[in-house]
Structures are given as C-alpha cells and as structure tokens.
mmCIF file of C-alpha atoms in Angstrom:
data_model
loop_
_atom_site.group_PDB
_atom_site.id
_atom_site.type_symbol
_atom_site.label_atom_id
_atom_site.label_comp_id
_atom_site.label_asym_id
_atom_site.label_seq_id
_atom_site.Cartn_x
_atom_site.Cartn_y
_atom_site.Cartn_z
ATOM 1 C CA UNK A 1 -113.517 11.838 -53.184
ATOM 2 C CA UNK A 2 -113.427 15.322 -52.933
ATOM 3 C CA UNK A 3 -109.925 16.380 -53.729
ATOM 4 C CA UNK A 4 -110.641 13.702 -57.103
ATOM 5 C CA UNK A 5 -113.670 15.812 -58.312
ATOM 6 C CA UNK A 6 -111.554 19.025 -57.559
ATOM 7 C CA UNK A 7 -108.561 17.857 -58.670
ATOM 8 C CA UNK A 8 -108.588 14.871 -61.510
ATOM 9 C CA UNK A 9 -111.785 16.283 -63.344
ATOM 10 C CA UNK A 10 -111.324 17.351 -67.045
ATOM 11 C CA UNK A 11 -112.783 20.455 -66.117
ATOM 12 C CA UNK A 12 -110.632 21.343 -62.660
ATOM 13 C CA UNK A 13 -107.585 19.599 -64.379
ATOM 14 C CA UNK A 14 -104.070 19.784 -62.045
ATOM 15 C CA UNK A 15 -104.313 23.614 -61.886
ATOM 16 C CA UNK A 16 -102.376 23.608 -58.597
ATOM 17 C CA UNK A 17 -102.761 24.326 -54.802
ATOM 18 C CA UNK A 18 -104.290 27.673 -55.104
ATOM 19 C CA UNK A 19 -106.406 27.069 -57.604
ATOM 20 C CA UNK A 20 -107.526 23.684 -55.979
ATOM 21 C CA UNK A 21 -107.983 25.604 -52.596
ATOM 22 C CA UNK A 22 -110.476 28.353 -53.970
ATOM 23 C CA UNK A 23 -112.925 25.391 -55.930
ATOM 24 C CA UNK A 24 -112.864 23.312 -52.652
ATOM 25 C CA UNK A 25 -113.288 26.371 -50.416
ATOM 26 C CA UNK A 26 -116.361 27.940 -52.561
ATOM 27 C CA UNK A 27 -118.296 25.116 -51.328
ATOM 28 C CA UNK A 28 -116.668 23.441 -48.291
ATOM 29 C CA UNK A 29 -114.789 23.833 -45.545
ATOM 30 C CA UNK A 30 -112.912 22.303 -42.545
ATOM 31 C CA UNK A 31 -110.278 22.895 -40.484
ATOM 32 C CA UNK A 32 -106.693 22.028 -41.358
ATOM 33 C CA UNK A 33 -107.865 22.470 -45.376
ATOM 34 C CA UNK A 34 -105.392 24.016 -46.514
ATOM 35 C CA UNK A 35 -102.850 21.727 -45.298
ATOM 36 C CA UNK A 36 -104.771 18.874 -46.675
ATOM 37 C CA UNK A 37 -104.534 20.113 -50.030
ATOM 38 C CA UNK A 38 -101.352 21.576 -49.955
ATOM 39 C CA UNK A 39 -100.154 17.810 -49.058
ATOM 40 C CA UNK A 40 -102.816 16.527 -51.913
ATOM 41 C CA UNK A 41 -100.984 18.908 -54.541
ATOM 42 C CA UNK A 42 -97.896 17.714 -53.602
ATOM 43 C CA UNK A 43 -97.930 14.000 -53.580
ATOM 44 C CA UNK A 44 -100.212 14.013 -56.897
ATOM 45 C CA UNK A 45 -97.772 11.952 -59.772
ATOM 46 C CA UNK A 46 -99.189 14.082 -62.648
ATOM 47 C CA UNK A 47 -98.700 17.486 -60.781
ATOM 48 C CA UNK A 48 -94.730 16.300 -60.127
ATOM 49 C CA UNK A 49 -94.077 15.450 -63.141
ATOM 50 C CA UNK A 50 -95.809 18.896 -65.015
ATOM 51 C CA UNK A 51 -94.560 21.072 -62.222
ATOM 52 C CA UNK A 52 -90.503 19.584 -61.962
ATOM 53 C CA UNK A 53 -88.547 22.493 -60.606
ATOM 54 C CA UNK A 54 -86.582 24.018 -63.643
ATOM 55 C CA UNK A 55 -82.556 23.454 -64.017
ATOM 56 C CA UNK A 56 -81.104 26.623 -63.613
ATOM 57 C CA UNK A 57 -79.689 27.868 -66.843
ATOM 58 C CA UNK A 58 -76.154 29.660 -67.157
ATOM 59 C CA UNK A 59 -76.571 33.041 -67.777
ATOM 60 C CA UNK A 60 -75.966 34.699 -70.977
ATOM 61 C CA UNK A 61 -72.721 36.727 -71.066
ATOM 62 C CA UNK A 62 -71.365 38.769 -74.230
ATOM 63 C CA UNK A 63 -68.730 37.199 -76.245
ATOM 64 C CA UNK A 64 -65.594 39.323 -76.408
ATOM 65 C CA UNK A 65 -64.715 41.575 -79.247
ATOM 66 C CA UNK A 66 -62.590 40.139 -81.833
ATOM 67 C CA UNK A 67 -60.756 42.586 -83.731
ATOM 68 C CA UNK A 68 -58.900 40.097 -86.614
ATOM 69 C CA UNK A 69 -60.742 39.333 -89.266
ATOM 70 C CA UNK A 70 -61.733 35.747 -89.839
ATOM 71 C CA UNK A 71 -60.639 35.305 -86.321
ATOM 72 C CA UNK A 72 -64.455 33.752 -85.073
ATOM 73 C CA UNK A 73 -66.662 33.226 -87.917
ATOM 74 C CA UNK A 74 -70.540 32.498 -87.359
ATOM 75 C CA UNK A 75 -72.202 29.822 -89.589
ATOM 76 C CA UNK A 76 -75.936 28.353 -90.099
ATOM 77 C CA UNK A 77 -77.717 26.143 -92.747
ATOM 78 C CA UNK A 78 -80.642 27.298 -94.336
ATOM 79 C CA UNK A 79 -83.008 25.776 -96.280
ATOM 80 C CA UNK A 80 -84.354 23.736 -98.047
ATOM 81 C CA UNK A 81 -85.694 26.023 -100.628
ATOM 82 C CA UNK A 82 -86.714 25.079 -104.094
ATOM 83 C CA UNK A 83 -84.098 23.563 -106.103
ATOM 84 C CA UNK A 84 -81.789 26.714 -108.294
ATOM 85 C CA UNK A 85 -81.238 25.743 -111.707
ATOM 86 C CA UNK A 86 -78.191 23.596 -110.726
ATOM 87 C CA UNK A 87 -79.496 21.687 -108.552
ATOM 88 C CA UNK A 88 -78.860 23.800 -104.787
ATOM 89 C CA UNK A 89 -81.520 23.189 -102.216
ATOM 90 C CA UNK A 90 -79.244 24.501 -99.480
ATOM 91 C CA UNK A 91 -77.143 27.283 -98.702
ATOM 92 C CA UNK A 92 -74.116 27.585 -95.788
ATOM 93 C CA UNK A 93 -73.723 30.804 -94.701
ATOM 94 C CA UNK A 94 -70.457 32.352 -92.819
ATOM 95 C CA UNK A 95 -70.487 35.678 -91.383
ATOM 96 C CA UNK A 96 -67.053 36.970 -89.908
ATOM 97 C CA UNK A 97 -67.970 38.632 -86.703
ATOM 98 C CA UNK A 98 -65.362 41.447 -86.830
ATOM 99 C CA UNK A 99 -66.390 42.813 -90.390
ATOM 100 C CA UNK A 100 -69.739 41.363 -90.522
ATOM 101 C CA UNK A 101 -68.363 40.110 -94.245
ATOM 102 C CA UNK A 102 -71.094 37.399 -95.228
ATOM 103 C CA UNK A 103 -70.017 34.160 -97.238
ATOM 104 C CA UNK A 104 -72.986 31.799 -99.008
ATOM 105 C CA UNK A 105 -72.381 28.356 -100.093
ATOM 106 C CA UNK A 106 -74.936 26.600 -102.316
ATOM 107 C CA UNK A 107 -75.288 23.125 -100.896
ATOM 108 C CA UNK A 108 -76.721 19.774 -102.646
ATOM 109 C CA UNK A 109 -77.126 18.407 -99.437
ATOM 110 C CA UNK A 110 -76.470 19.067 -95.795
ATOM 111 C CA UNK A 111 -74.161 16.085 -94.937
ATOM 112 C CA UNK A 112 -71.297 16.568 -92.548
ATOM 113 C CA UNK A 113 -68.986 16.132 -95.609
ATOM 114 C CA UNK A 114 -70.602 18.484 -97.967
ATOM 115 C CA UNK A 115 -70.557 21.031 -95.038
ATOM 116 C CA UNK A 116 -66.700 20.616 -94.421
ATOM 117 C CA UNK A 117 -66.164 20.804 -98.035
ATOM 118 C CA UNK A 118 -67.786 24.370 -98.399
ATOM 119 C CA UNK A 119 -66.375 25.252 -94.855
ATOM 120 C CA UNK A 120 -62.978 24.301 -96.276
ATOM 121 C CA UNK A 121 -63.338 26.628 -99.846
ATOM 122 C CA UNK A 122 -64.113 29.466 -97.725
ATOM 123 C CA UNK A 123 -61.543 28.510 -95.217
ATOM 124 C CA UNK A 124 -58.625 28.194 -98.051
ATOM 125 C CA UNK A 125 -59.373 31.710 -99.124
ATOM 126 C CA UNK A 126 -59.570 33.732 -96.139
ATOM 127 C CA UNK A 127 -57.669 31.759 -93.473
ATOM 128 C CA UNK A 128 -58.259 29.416 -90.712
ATOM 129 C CA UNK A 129 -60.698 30.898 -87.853
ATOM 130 C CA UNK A 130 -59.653 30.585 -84.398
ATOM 131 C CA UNK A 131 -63.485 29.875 -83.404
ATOM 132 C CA UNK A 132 -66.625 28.778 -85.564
ATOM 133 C CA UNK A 133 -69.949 29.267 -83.948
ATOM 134 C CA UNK A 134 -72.623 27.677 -84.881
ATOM 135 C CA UNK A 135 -76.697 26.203 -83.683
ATOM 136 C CA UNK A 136 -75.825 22.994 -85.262
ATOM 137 C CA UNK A 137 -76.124 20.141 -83.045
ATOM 138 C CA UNK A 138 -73.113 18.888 -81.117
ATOM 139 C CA UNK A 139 -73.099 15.071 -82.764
ATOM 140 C CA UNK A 140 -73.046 16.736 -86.368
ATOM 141 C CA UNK A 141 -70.972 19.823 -86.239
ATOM 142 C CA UNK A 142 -68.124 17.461 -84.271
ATOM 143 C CA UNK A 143 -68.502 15.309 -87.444
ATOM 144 C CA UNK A 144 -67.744 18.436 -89.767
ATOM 145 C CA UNK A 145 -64.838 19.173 -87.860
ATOM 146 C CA UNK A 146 -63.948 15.815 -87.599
ATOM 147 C CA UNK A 147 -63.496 15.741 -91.535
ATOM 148 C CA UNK A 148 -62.459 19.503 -92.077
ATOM 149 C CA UNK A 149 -59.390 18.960 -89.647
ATOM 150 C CA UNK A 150 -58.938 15.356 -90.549
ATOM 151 C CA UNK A 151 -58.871 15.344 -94.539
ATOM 152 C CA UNK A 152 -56.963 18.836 -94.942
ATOM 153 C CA UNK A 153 -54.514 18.612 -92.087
ATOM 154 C CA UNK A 154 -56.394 21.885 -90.417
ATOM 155 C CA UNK A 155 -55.143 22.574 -86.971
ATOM 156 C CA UNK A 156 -58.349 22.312 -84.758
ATOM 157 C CA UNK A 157 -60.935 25.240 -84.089
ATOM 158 C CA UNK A 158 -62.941 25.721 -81.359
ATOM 159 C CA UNK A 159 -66.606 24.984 -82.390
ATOM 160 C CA UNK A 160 -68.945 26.673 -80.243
ATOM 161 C CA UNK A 161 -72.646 25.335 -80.257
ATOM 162 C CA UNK A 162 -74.767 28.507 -79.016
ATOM 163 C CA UNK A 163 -78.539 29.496 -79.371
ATOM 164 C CA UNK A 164 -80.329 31.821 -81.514
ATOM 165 C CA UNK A 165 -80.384 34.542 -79.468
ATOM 166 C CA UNK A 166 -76.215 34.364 -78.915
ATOM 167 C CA UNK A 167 -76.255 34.451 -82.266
ATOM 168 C CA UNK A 168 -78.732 37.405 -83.202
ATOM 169 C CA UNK A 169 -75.615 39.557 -84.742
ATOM 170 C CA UNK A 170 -75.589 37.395 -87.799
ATOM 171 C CA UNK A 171 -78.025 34.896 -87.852
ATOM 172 C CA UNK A 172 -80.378 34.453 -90.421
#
C-alpha cells in the first residue's frame, strides 16, 4: 500500500528509486527500506519498460576526403512548398562534397521514379558518383537505385543512408 501511494499516484508518478526513497523516507521509515524499494523500482512493468537500458550507438567517425569531383555526391528532398508556376512542389538537391557545387531539381512528385529520373539528368552530365549519401529511408532510396541502375544500365553506387548531423556540410 505504501510503495502504490508513493509510487503509482498521478502525482508521485514512476520517478524512480531515488526519488521514491526520499517521499517514503520524509514520512516513514524501517529497516532494510532501501532495499525494499530498490527491489519495488525494479520489478515495477511500467518503470522497465520507460527505463530499457539504451542500445549503444556506433560512434560517429569523419568520412574521408574525396578529392574527385562528383566522386560522393550528397542529396535530400525538400519540400513541399507552394506549387511554381509549372507545377514543382518539390525540389532534389545534389551537392558534390569535394567542390561543394550544388545541383536543384524541381520535382512534381517525390516517387522513387521521378527521383531516379532527376538523379539520372544530373548524373548524365557530370558523371557517375562512386557514393550517394543521402537521409532517405533505406526501403525508398534502394528503390531509386533500383530503377537508376536498372533502366540506364548504371553500374551500382554505394548509397549511404546517414543522419542529419553526418550530413551538416551540405544539408539543407
């Protein structure tokens, strides 16, 4: 009853074993307490679930320089915005990482074959990158590259799926 009141009440609210300790103790006490809520803390379902030890995350390490132009390219899809005058809701932008030359794409839609499309009119003017980074999810980036190597007979690119902060030298 008394680990309920300090523990399940809206107002205490799963705030953990020190916190639990110091309400119980400011009116009660008995020996072997703080082993009794320590054990209370740690066999509550709610507290478990709320309090799941994190998965360690890789860390983050630099990419390395590239030197070639075009050799890694970054891209992201904005938008929507409001519609231009033909019709563009969407823009792809490429940034090459060596020059930090940017590339923008008006877009009628952000389908997997529009994408490859645009990726491919950039691609047939300044050459095939070795890498393509991206935020894109896995699912429909692997579907761009699906068609962009598939319907123009591109030799395959690595397609690297990063977050926003890898990507802070170009993202927008």
């Amino acid at each position: 009853m008394i680990f309920q009141a300090a523990h399940y009440n809206p107002m205490a609210g799963h705030m953990g074993y020190k916190k639990m300790l110091n309400r119980i103790m400011t009116r009660l006490y008995w020996p072997g307490i703080r082993g009794d809520v320590r054990r209370w803390c740690t066999s509550c379902p709610v507290c478990l679930l709320v309090n799941a030890p994190a998965i360690p995350r890789a860390l983050l390490r630099p990419l390395p320089l590239v030197e070639v132009p075009f050799e890694r390219i970054g891209m992201d899809l904005i938008g929507p915005f409001h519609r231009s005058a033909r019709g563009y809701p969407f823009v792809l932008v490429l940034m090459d990482s060596a020059t930090r030359y940017p590339e923008a794409v008006p877009l009628r839609n952000i389908s997997a074959k529009s994408v490859a499309q645009a990726l491919f009119q950039v691609i047939s003017r300044v050459g095939i990158p070795k890498e393509i980074l991206t935020d894109q999810g896995t699912l429909f980036m692997s579907h761009v590259t699906e068609r962009t190597t598939g319907y123009w007979a591109l030799s395959p690119f690595v397609l690297a799926c990063i977050t926003h902060r890898r990507m802070g030298w170009w993202s927008v």
